[in-house]
Coordinates of C-alpha atoms in Angstrom, one line a residue:
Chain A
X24 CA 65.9 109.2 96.8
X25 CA 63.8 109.2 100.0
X26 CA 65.8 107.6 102.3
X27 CA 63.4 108.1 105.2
X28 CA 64.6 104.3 106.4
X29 CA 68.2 105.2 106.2
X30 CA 67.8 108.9 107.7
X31 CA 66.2 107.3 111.5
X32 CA 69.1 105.8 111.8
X33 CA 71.5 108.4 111.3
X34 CA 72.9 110.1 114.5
X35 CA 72.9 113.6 114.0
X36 CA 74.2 114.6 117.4
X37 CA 76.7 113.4 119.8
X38 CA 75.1 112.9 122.8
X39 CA 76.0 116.2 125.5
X40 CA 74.9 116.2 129.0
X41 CA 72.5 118.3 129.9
X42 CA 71.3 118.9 126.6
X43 CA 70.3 115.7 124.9
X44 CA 69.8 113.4 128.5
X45 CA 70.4 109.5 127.4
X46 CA 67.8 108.6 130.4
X47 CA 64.2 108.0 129.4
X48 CA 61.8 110.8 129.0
X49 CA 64.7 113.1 128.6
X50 CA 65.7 113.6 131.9
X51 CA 69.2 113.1 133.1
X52 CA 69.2 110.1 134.8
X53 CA 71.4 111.0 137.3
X54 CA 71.6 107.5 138.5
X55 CA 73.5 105.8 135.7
X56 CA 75.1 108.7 133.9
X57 CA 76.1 110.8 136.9
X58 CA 75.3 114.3 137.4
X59 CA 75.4 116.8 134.9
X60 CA 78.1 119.2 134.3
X61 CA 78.0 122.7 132.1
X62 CA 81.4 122.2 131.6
X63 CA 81.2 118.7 129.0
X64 CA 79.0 121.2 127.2
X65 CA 80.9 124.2 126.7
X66 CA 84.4 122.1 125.7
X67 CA 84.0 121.0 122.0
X68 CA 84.4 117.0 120.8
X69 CA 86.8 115.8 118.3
X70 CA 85.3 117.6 114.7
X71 CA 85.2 114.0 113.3
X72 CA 83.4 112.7 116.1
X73 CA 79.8 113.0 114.1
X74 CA 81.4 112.4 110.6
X75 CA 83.0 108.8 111.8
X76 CA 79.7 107.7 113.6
X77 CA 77.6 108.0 110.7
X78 CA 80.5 107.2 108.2
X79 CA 79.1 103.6 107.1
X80 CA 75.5 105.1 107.1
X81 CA 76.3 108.0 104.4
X82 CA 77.7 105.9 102.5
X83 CA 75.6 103.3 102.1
X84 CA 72.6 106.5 101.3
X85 CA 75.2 107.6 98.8
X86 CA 75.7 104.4 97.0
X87 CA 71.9 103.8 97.5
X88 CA 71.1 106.7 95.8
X89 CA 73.2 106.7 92.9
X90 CA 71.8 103.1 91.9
X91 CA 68.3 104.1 92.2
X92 CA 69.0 106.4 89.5
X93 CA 71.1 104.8 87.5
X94 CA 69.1 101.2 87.8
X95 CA 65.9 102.2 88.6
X96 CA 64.2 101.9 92.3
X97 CA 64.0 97.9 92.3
X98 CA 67.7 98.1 92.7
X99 CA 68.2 99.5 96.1
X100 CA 65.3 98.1 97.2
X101 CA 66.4 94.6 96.9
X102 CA 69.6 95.3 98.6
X103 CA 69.0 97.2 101.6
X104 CA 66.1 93.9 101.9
X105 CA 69.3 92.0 102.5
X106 CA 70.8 94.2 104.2
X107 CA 68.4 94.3 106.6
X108 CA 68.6 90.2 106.9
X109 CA 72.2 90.1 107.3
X110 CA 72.4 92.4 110.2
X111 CA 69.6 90.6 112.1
X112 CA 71.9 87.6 112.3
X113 CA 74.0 88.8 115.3
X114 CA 74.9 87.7 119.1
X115 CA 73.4 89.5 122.2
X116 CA 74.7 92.5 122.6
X117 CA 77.5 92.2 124.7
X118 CA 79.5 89.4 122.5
X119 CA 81.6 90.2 119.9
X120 CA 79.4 89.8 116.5
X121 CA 81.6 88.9 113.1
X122 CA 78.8 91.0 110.7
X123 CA 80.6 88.4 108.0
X124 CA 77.3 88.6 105.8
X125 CA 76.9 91.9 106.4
X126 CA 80.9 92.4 105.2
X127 CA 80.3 90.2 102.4
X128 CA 77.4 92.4 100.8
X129 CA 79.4 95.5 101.3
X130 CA 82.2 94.5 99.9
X131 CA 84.7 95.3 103.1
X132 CA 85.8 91.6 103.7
X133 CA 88.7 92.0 102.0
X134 CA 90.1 95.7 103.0
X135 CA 91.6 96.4 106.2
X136 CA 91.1 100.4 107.5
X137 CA 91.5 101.8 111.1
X138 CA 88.3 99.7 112.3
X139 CA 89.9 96.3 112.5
X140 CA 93.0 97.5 113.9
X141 CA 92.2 100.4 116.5
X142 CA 89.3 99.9 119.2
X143 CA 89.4 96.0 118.8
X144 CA 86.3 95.4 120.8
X145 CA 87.5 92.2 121.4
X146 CA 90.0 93.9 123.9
X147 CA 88.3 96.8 125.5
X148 CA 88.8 97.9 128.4
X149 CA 85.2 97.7 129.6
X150 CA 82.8 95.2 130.0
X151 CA 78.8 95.9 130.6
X152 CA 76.7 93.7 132.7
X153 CA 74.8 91.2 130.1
X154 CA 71.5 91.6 132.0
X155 CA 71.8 95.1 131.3
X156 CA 73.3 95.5 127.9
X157 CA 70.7 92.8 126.5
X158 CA 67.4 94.7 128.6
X159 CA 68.7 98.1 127.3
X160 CA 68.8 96.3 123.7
X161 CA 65.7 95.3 123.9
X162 CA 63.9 98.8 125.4
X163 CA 63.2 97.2 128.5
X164 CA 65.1 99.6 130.7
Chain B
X12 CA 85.0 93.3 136.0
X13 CA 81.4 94.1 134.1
X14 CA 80.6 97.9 134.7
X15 CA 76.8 98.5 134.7
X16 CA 77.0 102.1 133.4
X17 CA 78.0 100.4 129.8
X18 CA 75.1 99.9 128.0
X19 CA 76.4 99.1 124.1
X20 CA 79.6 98.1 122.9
X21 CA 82.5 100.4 122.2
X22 CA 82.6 101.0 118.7
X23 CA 85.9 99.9 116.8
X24 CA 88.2 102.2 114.9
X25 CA 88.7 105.8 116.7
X26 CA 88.0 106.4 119.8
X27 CA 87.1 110.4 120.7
X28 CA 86.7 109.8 124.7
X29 CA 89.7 111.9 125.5
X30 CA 89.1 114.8 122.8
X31 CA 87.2 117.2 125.5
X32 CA 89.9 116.1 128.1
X33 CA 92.5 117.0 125.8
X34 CA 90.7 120.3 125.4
X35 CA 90.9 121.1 128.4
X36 CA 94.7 120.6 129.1
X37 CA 95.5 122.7 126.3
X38 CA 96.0 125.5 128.7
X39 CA 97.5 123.6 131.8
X40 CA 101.3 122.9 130.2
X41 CA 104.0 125.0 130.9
X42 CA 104.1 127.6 128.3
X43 CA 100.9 126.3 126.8
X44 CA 102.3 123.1 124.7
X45 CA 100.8 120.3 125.1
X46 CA 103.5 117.5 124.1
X47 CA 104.0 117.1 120.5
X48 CA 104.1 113.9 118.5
X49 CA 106.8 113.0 116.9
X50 CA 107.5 115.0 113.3
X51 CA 109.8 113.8 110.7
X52 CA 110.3 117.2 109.1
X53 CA 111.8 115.3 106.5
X54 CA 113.1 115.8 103.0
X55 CA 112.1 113.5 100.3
X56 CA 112.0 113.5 96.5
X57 CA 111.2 111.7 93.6
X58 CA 112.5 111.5 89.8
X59 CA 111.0 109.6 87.1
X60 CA 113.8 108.6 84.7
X61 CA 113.7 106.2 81.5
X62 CA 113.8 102.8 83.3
X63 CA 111.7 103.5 86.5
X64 CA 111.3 106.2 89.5
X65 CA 114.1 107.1 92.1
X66 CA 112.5 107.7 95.4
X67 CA 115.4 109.7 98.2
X68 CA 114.7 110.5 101.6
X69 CA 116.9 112.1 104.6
X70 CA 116.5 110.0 107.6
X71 CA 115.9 112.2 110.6
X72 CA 113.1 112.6 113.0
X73 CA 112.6 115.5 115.0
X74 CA 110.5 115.5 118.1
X75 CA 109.9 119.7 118.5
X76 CA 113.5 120.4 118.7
X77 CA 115.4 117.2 119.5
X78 CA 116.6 114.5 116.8
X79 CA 114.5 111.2 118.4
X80 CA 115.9 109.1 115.2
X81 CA 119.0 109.0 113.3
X82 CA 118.4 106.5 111.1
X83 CA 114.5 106.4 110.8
X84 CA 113.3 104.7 107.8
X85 CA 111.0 107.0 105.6
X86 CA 111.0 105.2 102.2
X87 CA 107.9 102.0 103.2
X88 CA 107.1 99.4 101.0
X89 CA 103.7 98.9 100.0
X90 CA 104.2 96.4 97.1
X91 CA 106.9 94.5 94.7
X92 CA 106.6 97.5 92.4
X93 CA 105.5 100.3 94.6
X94 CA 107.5 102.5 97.3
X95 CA 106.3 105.7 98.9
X96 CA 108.1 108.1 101.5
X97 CA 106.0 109.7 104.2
X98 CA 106.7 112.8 105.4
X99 CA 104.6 114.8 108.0
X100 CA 103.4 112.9 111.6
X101 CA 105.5 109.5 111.3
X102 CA 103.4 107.5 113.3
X103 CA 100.5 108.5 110.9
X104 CA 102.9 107.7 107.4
X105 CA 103.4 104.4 108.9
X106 CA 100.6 103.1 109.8
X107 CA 98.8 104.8 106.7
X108 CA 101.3 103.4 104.2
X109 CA 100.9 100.1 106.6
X110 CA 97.7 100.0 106.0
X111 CA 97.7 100.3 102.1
X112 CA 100.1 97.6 102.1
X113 CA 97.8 94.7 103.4
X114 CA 95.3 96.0 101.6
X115 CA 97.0 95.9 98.0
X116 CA 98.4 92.7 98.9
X117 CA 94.9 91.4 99.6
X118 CA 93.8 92.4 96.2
X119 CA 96.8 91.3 94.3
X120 CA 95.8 88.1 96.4
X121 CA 92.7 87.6 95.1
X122 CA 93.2 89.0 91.5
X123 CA 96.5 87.7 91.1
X124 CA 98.0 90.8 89.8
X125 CA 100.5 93.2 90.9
X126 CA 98.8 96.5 91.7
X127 CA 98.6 99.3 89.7
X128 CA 100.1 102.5 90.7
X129 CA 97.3 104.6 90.5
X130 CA 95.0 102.0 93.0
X131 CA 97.5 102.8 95.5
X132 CA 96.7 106.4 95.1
X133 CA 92.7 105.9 94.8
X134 CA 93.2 103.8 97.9
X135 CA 95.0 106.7 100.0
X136 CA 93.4 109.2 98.5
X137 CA 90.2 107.8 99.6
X138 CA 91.2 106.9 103.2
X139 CA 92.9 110.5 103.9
X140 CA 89.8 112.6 102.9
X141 CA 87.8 110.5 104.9
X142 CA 89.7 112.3 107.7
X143 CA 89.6 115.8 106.7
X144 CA 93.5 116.3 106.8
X145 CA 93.5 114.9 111.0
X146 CA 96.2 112.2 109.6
X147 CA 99.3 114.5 108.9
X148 CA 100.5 112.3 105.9
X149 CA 102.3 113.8 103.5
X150 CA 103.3 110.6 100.6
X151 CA 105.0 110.6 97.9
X152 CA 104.1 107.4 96.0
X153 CA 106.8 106.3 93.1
X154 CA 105.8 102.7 90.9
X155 CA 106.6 100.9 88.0
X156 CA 103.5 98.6 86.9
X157 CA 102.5 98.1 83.2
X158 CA 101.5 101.1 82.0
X159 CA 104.6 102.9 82.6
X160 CA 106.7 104.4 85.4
X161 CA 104.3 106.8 87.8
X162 CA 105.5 109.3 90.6
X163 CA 102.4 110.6 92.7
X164 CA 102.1 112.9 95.7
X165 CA 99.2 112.9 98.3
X166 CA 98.4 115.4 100.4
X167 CA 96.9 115.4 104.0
X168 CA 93.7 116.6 103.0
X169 CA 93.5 113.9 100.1
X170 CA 94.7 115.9 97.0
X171 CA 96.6 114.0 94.6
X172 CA 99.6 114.9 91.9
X173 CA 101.2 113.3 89.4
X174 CA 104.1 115.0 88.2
X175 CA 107.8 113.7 86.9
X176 CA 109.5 115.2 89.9
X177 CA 109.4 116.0 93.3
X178 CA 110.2 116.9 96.5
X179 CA 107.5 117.1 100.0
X180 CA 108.6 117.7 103.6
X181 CA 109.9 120.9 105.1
X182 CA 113.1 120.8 103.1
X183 CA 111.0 120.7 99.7
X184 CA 111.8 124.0 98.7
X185 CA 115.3 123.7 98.8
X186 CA 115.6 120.2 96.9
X187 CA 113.3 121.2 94.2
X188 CA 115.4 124.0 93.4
X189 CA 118.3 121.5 92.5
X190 CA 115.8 119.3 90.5
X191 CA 114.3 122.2 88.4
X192 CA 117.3 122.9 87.8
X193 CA 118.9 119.7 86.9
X194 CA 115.7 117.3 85.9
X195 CA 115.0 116.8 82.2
X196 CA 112.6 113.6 80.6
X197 CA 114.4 110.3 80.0
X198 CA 117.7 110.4 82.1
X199 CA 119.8 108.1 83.0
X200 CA 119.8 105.7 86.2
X201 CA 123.0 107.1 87.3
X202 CA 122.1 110.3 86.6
X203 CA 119.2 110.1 88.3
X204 CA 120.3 108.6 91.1
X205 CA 123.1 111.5 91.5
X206 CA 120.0 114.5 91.0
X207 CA 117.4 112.8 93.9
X208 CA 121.2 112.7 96.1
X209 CA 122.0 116.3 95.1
X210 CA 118.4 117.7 96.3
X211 CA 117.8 115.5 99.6
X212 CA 121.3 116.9 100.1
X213 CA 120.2 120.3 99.6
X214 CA 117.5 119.7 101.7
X215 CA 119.9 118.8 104.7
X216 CA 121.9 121.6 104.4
X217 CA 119.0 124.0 104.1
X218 CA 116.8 123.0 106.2
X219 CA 117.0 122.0 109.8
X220 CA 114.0 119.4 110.1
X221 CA 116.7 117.3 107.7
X222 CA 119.7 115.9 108.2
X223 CA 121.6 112.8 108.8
X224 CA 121.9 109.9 106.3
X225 CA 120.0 109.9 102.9
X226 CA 118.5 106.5 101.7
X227 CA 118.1 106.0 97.6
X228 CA 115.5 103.6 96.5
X229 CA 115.5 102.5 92.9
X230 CA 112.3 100.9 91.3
X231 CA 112.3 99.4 87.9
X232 CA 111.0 96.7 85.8
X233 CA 113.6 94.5 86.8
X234 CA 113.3 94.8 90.3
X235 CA 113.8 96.9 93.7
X236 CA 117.1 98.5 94.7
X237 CA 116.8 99.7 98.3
X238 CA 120.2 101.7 99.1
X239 CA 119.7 102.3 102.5
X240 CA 122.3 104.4 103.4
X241 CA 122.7 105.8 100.4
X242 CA 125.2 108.3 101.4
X243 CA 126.2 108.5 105.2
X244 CA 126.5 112.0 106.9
X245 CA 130.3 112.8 107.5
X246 CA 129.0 113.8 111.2
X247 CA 128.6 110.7 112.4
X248 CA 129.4 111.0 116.6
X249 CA 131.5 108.7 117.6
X250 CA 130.9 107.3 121.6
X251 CA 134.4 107.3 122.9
X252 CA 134.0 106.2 126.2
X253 CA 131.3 102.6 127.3
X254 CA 128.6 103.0 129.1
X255 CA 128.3 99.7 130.6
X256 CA 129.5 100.0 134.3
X257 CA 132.4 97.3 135.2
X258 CA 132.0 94.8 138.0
X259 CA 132.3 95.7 141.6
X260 CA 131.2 99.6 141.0
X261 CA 128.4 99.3 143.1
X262 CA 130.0 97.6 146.7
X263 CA 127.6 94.9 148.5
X264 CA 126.9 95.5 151.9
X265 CA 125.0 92.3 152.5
X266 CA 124.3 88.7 151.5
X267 CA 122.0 86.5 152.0
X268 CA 121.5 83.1 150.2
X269 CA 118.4 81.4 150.9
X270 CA 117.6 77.7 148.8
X271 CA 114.5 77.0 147.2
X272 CA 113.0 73.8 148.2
X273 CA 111.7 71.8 145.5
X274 CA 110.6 68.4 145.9
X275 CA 109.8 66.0 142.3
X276 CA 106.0 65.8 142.2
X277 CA 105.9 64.0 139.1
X278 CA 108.5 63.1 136.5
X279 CA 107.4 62.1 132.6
X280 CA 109.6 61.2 129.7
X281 CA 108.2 61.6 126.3
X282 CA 110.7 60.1 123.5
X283 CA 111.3 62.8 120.7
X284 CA 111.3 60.9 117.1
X285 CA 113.9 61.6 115.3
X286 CA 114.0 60.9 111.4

């Protein structure tokens, strides 16, 4: 299946500084994320670091795919259209959003796995500046 | 306190900041080691006899090489009908075996069935692959549900068994030398009980991750029987002296008493009814 719309969004990198800059125009920006150090590129990440980011994306492609050939295109078609709805009902980016219609279509609101017990973001540590969190949301910075 | 270097939300489940930090330590520890987590380098079998499965465990937990708990607890309950012993990282069996619980109780929640065996096993089997073997949970997974009496082993890496008898953990060599040698279909409860006891106890003899008390658990039709010690070790220590220190060890040199003043700002009284 093409799954141009679902391969945009896949991350197929984990961000390293130096390399892939997260400031515009690909240039470290120096001023936000600090200066950058050979050294975070050399020492290797986690190996499940990639696999776990894109974990809820593969396998949506995967069940995706295997209904458009067992059902025929109209299938995923229809779904990934309310997909699409559910996840546009949301807060501003820095509060906590329940995704409960986006749960409901896939099925997880009644299974429990590491994500609702570790990394509640409910609790974390760190809080980002709403002015900021909601301009970066929306491209403006 | 709002950071302005955070620009999206932390992402929930695992978090991989540390993973280059740990990296980097791995050479700074004495003698290279970073600190291990705790291993239960365990012994634990399983027979399937005619009324149901016999799950055994030792009950030791070694951190490198000291014994961190005596009496840990390795056989978890994940439903009415459905035990499984962990072996391998314990705070990965736990919380793995945690999880599955709450998850087969939500189904038999909404379905209003007991769970099935073998959706314990898709369920695990699923959730360990998914991590490539980082969760160091070796299960053994023993059930009666209505299509019979199961006994299933899951590996780390997501590979499942199912087989009549077994033994995981580092002393699973020894103990499933005593249950090749005494297992055959269809035995007796007693009987069976008396082969899982004979190879967790060769595992304890044999192997020194083991040791300490073993713990029985029974499953059948009927119902649970959770023998927990099953057999206690005949090395139990025995503190002969207290620790607790008796008054007037430690002499006072001083005293001071200085009283709090409190004044009533406000006084309410609420009547409590009684029936």
């Amino acid at each position: 299946m093409n799954t141009r719309g679902l391969r945009s969004q896949l991350k197929d990198s984990v961000p390293v500084a130096g390399l892939c800059p997260q400031g515009s125009y690909g240039i470290q920006d120096s001023l936000r994320s600090g200066f950058t150090s050979v050294k975070n590129e050399l020492l290797p990440s986690h190996p499940l670091e990639l696999s776990e980011k894109n974990f809820v994306l593969n396998q949506d492609k995967m069940n995706f795919s295997t209904l458009r050939n067992i059902q025929g295109l109209h299938a995923p078609l229809k779904l990934q259209m309310e997909y699409r709805a559910a996840r546009q009902i949301q807060r501003l980016p820095f509060l906590q959003s329940s995704n409960l219609a986006l749960d409901t279509l896939r099925g997880s609101d009644d299974t429990i796995g590491f994500e609702d017990i570790l990394g509640d973001p409910a609790q974390s540590e760190m809080m980002g500046e709403p002015h900021m969190m909601v301009e970066y949301k929306l491209g403006l910075l | 306190m709002a950071l302005s270097n955070v620009l999206d939300s932390p992402a929930a489940g695992f978090n991989f900041d540390n993973a280059a930090r740990n990296a980097a330590f791995e050479g700074l520890f004495e003698g290279g080691q970073t600190p291990k987590p705790l291993k239960t380098g365990t012994t634990i079998a399983g027979v399937v006899f005619k009324d149901g499965v016999v799950l055994g465990a030792d009950t030791r937990a070694t951190s490198s090489e000291v014994v961190a708990d005596k009496m840990c607890a390795k056989i978890h309950y994940i439903s009415p009908n459905i035990y499984c012993c962990g072996a391998g990282t314990a705070a990965d069996t736990e919380k793995t075996t945690d999880l599955l619980s709450s998850n087969l109780t939500v189904f038999s929640l909404n379905s209003g069935r007991n769970p099935r065996v073998v959706m314990a096993v898709n369920i695990l089997q699923d959730m360990l692959y998914r991590y490539h073997g980082q969760i160091g949970a070796n299960l053994i997974l023993g059930g009666v549900d209505c299509t019979g009496n199961h006994l299933y082993t899951v590996g780390p890496y997501g590979s499942v068994n199912k087989v009549p008898y077994l033994a995981m953990g580092s002393g699973d060599l020894a103990a499933l030398g005593i249950l090749e040698d005494g297992f055959q279909h269809d035995l007796e409860l007693e009987k069976a009980k008396k082969l899982v006891r004979d190879a967790v106890h060769s595992g304890i003899m044999n192997d020194l991750g083991s040791g300490n008390n073993i713990d029985i658990c029974v499953i059948t039709a009927e119902g649970v029987d959770y023998i927990r010690p099953f057999q206690e070790s005949e090395f139990k220590d025995r503190r002969e002296i207290k620790y607790k220190y008796r008054q007037g060890t430690t002499p006072v040199l001083t005293k001071k008493i200085t009283p709090l003043k409190m004044e009533v700002v406000q006084e309410t009284t609420q009547k409590m009814e009684t029936v």
